[in-house]
Each structure stands twice: as C-alpha cells, then as structure tokens.
Amino acid sequence: GEDVEQSLFLSVREGDSSVINCTYTDSSSTYLYWYKQEPGAGLQLLTYIFSNMDMKQDQRLTVLLNKKDKHLSLRIADTQTGDSAIYFCAEAQYALNFGKGTSLLVTP
Amino acid sequence: DGGITQSPKYLFRKEGQNVTLSCEQNLNHDAMYWYRQDPGQGLRLIYYSQIVNDFQKGDIAEGYSVSREKKESFPLTVTSAQKNPTAFYLCASSIIGDTQYFGPGTRLTVL
C-alpha cells in the first residue's frame, strides 16, 4: 500500500517551536492522528483532527490540515526536553495507517 | 483502573517455539488490534477484530494467529512460521471507527 510520509529526525532548542510534517495517502480518511512514543513505551494519543477541519489547537499543540495537498502538521509551542520522543502521524482507514515516525530531540 | 494491559513486558523465545502475547482491555471496546513495530519503522497491522469470535488479517499476518473468545481479550500467538519475530508488539483497542488506545507493548526477542 501507499506510505504515510514523515521526516525522520528533528532537532530543536528548548523553548523554540517544533513543527513535524506528514503527508498522508487517503483523501477519504475521516480522522488523522498524532501519537507520541517515548522509549520502550506504547503509543500515547496526543491529538487528532477531523477531516472537515483546517486547524485544531490544544494547549501547546496546533494541528494544521491541508486536504488539497494531503498534508498534516503538528506544531509544539515552547518545546521542552520532556517532548523528546518519536511522533507518529496516522490516518484512519479500517485500522490505522502509520508513518515511520519523526524522532524529536530537544536540546537545552 | 481502566485501560489496556499487555503481558509480559519482555519475552524471550527460542527458535522453533510458539509464544503467546496477552492483551486485555476493560474499556468495553468492541475493536482490538495487533501491530508490530521494528526499529525505525512505523507500526504495521497484524490482525484486528471488531467483534467476538471474528477477526481479520492485516498487512503482515503470516506466521501469526489470534483468537477473540472474549470481548476484553485478544491474544496473539507468534508461531515458528514467523521468520523474523524479534520486534516490539503493540495492542490497541477502540470503539469501532473511533480513536485507538494503545497498551504498553511487549518486546519479543528470539534467541
């Protein structure tokens, strides 16, 4: 099947904003998700956006959706060292179709 | 305390052995899923189930088997036919068509 694409690595300084990008495949996906994975742990749901929305904000997290380009982004404001993790975007079909994940490294 | 539990956290298997990974949820979710994660890879779907006594193959079902005898339980057996079973296995559950919630995972290592 087609792949959900994400850049593999991102490094930011503490206090800066992080932007993680994702290109998905299925224009009929009703929900798009962002999950966070810390080392050795399961996936934690961060946020999601319904396909009829352009933007969703939840505290430090902002999700932008461009349906025309099938592009999804996650912005983390005031990034902290505790935000260092792997971030997965996923599109909902009969199950979830995941990207390979973006490793975010936050440096002091 | 509600949620999804997986056991064991770490599992070691000799070549040629079958092993079973446990996944239990008390969220009253109808749907349950098994994913496999390899280093540097996203999650790939092994099997999923939307109702008791029924399940469907995912993208990489070969060498795996599942059962769904109870709503709250969805065990995964990694058989000796699975050529490269060393991986991190994640179970998830959801209301059908809704957000999936994940367990803490089981790391399987073949010795």
CSV table of C-alpha atoms in Angstrom, one decimal:
chain,number,residue,atom,x,y,z
A,1,GLY,CA,0.0,0.0,0.0
A,2,GLU,CA,1.0,3.6,-0.2
A,3,ASP,CA,3.0,5.1,2.6
A,4,VAL,CA,2.3,7.9,5.1
A,5,GLU,CA,5.4,10.0,4.9
A,6,GLN,CA,7.2,11.8,7.7
A,7,SER,CA,10.7,13.3,8.0
A,8,LEU,CA,12.8,11.0,10.3
A,9,PHE,CA,14.5,13.5,12.5
A,10,LEU,CA,14.0,16.9,14.0
A,11,SER,CA,16.2,18.8,16.5
A,12,VAL,CA,15.2,21.9,18.3
A,13,ARG,CA,16.3,24.0,21.2
A,14,GLU,CA,14.3,24.1,24.4
A,15,GLY,CA,11.8,27.0,24.2
A,16,ASP,CA,11.6,27.0,20.4
A,17,SER,CA,8.6,25.8,18.4
A,18,SER,CA,8.8,22.4,16.7
A,19,VAL,CA,6.9,21.6,13.5
A,20,ILE,CA,6.5,18.0,12.4
A,21,ASN,CA,5.1,17.4,9.0
A,22,CYS,CA,3.3,14.4,7.5
A,23,THR,CA,1.9,13.6,4.1
A,24,TYR,CA,-0.9,11.1,4.1
A,25,THR,CA,-2.4,8.9,1.4
A,26,ASP,CA,-6.1,8.5,1.6
A,27,SER,CA,-8.3,11.6,0.9
A,28,SER,CA,-11.3,9.8,2.4
A,29,SER,CA,-9.7,9.4,5.8
A,30,THR,CA,-12.1,10.8,8.3
A,31,TYR,CA,-9.7,11.3,11.2
A,32,LEU,CA,-6.0,12.0,11.3
A,33,TYR,CA,-4.0,11.4,14.4
A,34,TRP,CA,-0.8,12.3,16.2
A,35,TYR,CA,0.7,9.8,18.6
A,36,LYS,CA,3.8,10.2,20.8
A,37,GLN,CA,6.1,7.3,21.8
A,38,GLU,CA,8.7,7.5,24.5
A,39,PRO,CA,11.5,4.9,24.6
A,40,GLY,CA,10.3,1.4,25.3
A,41,ALA,CA,6.7,2.5,25.8
A,42,GLY,CA,3.4,2.2,23.9
A,43,LEU,CA,1.8,5.0,21.9
A,44,GLN,CA,0.2,7.9,23.7
A,45,LEU,CA,-2.6,9.7,21.8
A,46,LEU,CA,-1.6,13.4,21.5
A,47,THR,CA,-4.4,14.8,19.4
A,48,TYR,CA,-6.5,14.2,16.4
A,49,ILE,CA,-8.3,16.3,13.8
A,50,PHE,CA,-11.5,15.6,11.9
A,51,SER,CA,-11.1,15.8,8.1
A,52,ASN,CA,-13.6,18.7,7.8
A,53,MET,CA,-11.4,20.9,10.0
A,54,ASP,CA,-8.4,23.0,8.9
A,55,MET,CA,-6.9,23.6,12.3
A,56,LYS,CA,-7.1,22.4,15.9
A,57,GLN,CA,-5.4,23.9,18.9
A,58,ASP,CA,-5.0,22.1,22.2
A,59,GLN,CA,-2.7,23.9,24.7
A,60,ARG,CA,0.8,23.9,23.2
A,61,LEU,CA,-0.2,21.7,20.3
A,62,THR,CA,-1.6,23.0,17.0
A,63,VAL,CA,-2.6,20.7,14.2
A,64,LEU,CA,-2.9,22.1,10.6
A,65,LEU,CA,-4.6,20.1,7.9
A,66,ASN,CA,-4.3,20.8,4.2
A,67,LYS,CA,-6.7,18.4,2.5
A,68,LYS,CA,-5.9,19.5,-1.0
A,69,ASP,CA,-2.2,18.6,-0.6
A,70,LYS,CA,-3.0,15.8,2.0
A,71,HIS,CA,-0.6,17.4,4.3
A,72,LEU,CA,-0.8,17.4,8.1
A,73,SER,CA,1.5,19.2,10.6
A,74,LEU,CA,1.9,19.2,14.3
A,75,ARG,CA,3.3,22.3,15.9
A,76,ILE,CA,4.6,22.2,19.5
A,77,ALA,CA,5.0,25.6,21.1
A,78,ASP,CA,7.7,26.2,23.8
A,79,THR,CA,9.2,22.8,23.3
A,80,GLN,CA,10.5,21.2,26.4
A,81,THR,CA,13.1,18.4,27.0
A,82,GLY,CA,10.2,16.2,28.0
A,83,ASP,CA,8.8,16.5,24.5
A,84,SER,CA,11.8,14.4,23.2
A,85,ALA,CA,10.2,11.3,21.7
A,86,ILE,CA,9.0,9.8,18.4
A,87,TYR,CA,5.9,11.3,16.9
A,88,PHE,CA,3.7,9.3,14.6
A,89,CYS,CA,1.0,10.6,12.3
A,90,ALA,CA,-1.7,8.1,11.3
A,91,GLU,CA,-4.7,8.1,9.0
A,92,ALA,CA,-7.7,6.1,9.9
A,93,GLN,CA,-8.9,3.5,7.5
A,94,TYR,CA,-10.2,0.1,8.7
A,95,ALA,CA,-7.3,0.3,11.1
A,96,LEU,CA,-4.6,3.0,11.4
A,97,ASN,CA,-2.0,3.5,8.7
A,98,PHE,CA,1.1,5.0,10.3
A,99,GLY,CA,4.1,6.9,9.1
A,100,LYS,CA,7.5,5.7,10.2
A,101,GLY,CA,7.7,8.4,12.9
A,102,THR,CA,9.7,11.5,13.5
A,103,SER,CA,12.3,11.5,16.2
A,104,LEU,CA,12.3,14.8,18.0
A,105,LEU,CA,15.3,15.8,20.0
A,106,VAL,CA,15.1,18.8,22.3
A,107,THR,CA,18.4,20.2,23.4
A,108,PRO,CA,18.9,22.6,26.4
B,1,ASP,CA,-8.3,1.4,36.8
B,2,GLY,CA,-9.3,1.3,33.2
B,3,GLY,CA,-7.1,0.7,30.3
B,4,ILE,CA,-5.2,-1.8,28.1
B,5,THR,CA,-2.7,-4.2,29.6
B,6,GLN,CA,-0.1,-6.3,27.8
B,7,SER,CA,2.0,-9.1,29.3
B,8,PRO,CA,4.7,-9.9,29.6
B,9,LYS,CA,6.7,-6.7,29.0
B,10,TYR,CA,9.7,-8.7,27.8
B,11,LEU,CA,9.6,-12.2,26.2
B,12,PHE,CA,12.4,-14.4,25.0
B,13,ARG,CA,11.8,-17.3,22.7
B,14,LYS,CA,13.9,-20.0,21.3
B,15,GLU,CA,13.8,-20.6,17.6
B,16,GLY,CA,11.1,-23.1,16.7
B,17,GLN,CA,8.8,-22.2,19.6
B,18,ASN,CA,5.4,-20.7,19.6
B,19,VAL,CA,4.7,-17.9,22.1
B,20,THR,CA,1.5,-16.1,23.1
B,21,LEU,CA,1.3,-12.5,23.9
B,22,SER,CA,-1.5,-11.3,26.1
B,23,CYS,CA,-3.7,-8.2,25.6
B,24,GLU,CA,-6.6,-7.3,27.8
B,25,GLN,CA,-8.8,-4.2,28.0
B,26,ASN,CA,-11.6,-3.2,30.3
B,27,LEU,CA,-12.7,-0.2,28.3
B,28,ASN,CA,-15.7,-2.1,26.8
B,29,HIS,CA,-14.3,-1.6,23.3
B,30,ASP,CA,-15.6,-3.8,20.5
B,31,ALA,CA,-12.5,-3.5,18.3
B,32,MET,CA,-9.0,-4.7,19.1
B,33,TYR,CA,-5.8,-4.6,17.1
B,34,TRP,CA,-2.3,-6.0,17.0
B,35,TYR,CA,0.6,-4.1,15.5
B,36,ARG,CA,4.3,-4.9,15.0
B,37,GLN,CA,7.0,-2.2,15.3
B,38,ASP,CA,10.5,-2.6,14.1
B,39,PRO,CA,13.3,-0.1,14.7
B,40,GLY,CA,13.0,3.0,12.6
B,41,GLN,CA,9.7,1.7,11.3
B,42,GLY,CA,6.1,2.7,11.7
B,43,LEU,CA,3.5,0.3,13.1
B,44,ARG,CA,2.3,-2.5,10.8
B,45,LEU,CA,-1.0,-4.2,11.3
B,46,ILE,CA,-1.0,-7.9,12.0
B,47,TYR,CA,-4.6,-8.7,12.9
B,48,TYR,CA,-7.7,-6.9,14.0
B,49,SER,CA,-11.1,-7.9,15.4
B,50,GLN,CA,-14.3,-5.9,15.6
B,51,ILE,CA,-16.5,-8.5,17.3
B,52,VAL,CA,-16.1,-11.6,19.5
B,53,ASN,CA,-15.3,-14.7,17.5
B,54,ASP,CA,-14.4,-12.8,14.4
B,55,PHE,CA,-11.1,-11.3,13.2
B,56,GLN,CA,-9.4,-10.2,10.0
B,57,LYS,CA,-5.9,-10.4,8.7
B,58,GLY,CA,-3.9,-7.2,8.5
B,59,ASP,CA,-0.9,-6.4,6.3
B,60,ILE,CA,1.6,-8.9,7.8
B,61,ALA,CA,-0.5,-11.8,9.2
B,62,GLU,CA,1.8,-14.6,8.0
B,63,GLY,CA,3.3,-16.5,10.9
B,64,TYR,CA,0.8,-15.1,13.5
B,65,SER,CA,-2.5,-16.3,14.8
B,66,VAL,CA,-5.1,-14.7,17.1
B,67,SER,CA,-8.4,-15.6,18.9
B,68,ARG,CA,-11.2,-13.5,20.2
B,69,GLU,CA,-13.2,-15.6,22.6
B,70,LYS,CA,-14.0,-12.8,24.9
B,71,LYS,CA,-14.6,-9.1,24.2
B,72,GLU,CA,-11.9,-8.0,26.6
B,73,SER,CA,-9.1,-10.3,25.4
B,74,PHE,CA,-7.2,-10.6,22.1
B,75,PRO,CA,-4.2,-12.9,22.5
B,76,LEU,CA,-1.6,-13.1,19.7
B,77,THR,CA,0.4,-16.2,19.0
B,78,VAL,CA,3.7,-15.9,17.2
B,79,THR,CA,4.3,-19.2,15.6
B,80,SER,CA,7.5,-20.9,14.4
B,81,ALA,CA,6.5,-20.0,10.9
B,82,GLN,CA,7.2,-16.3,11.5
B,83,LYS,CA,10.7,-15.9,10.0
B,84,ASN,CA,11.8,-12.8,11.9
B,85,PRO,CA,9.7,-12.4,15.0
B,86,THR,CA,12.0,-10.2,17.1
B,87,ALA,CA,10.1,-6.9,17.4
B,88,PHE,CA,8.0,-4.7,19.7
B,89,TYR,CA,4.4,-5.7,19.7
B,90,LEU,CA,1.6,-3.3,20.4
B,91,CYS,CA,-2.0,-4.0,21.1
B,92,ALA,CA,-4.8,-1.4,20.8
B,93,SER,CA,-8.5,-1.1,21.2
B,94,SER,CA,-11.2,1.2,20.2
B,95,ILE,CA,-14.9,1.8,19.7
B,96,ILE,CA,-15.4,0.8,16.1
B,97,GLY,CA,-14.4,3.8,13.9
B,98,ASP,CA,-13.1,5.8,16.8
B,99,THR,CA,-9.8,6.6,18.4
B,100,GLN,CA,-7.4,3.7,19.1
B,101,TYR,CA,-5.8,3.5,22.5
B,102,PHE,CA,-2.6,1.5,22.9
B,103,GLY,CA,-1.2,-0.8,25.5
B,104,PRO,CA,2.4,-0.5,26.8
B,105,GLY,CA,3.8,-3.2,24.4
B,106,THR,CA,5.7,-6.5,24.6
B,107,ARG,CA,9.2,-6.8,23.4
B,108,LEU,CA,9.9,-10.2,21.9
B,109,THR,CA,13.4,-11.4,21.3
B,110,VAL,CA,14.3,-14.6,19.6
B,111,LEU,CA,17.4,-16.2,21.0
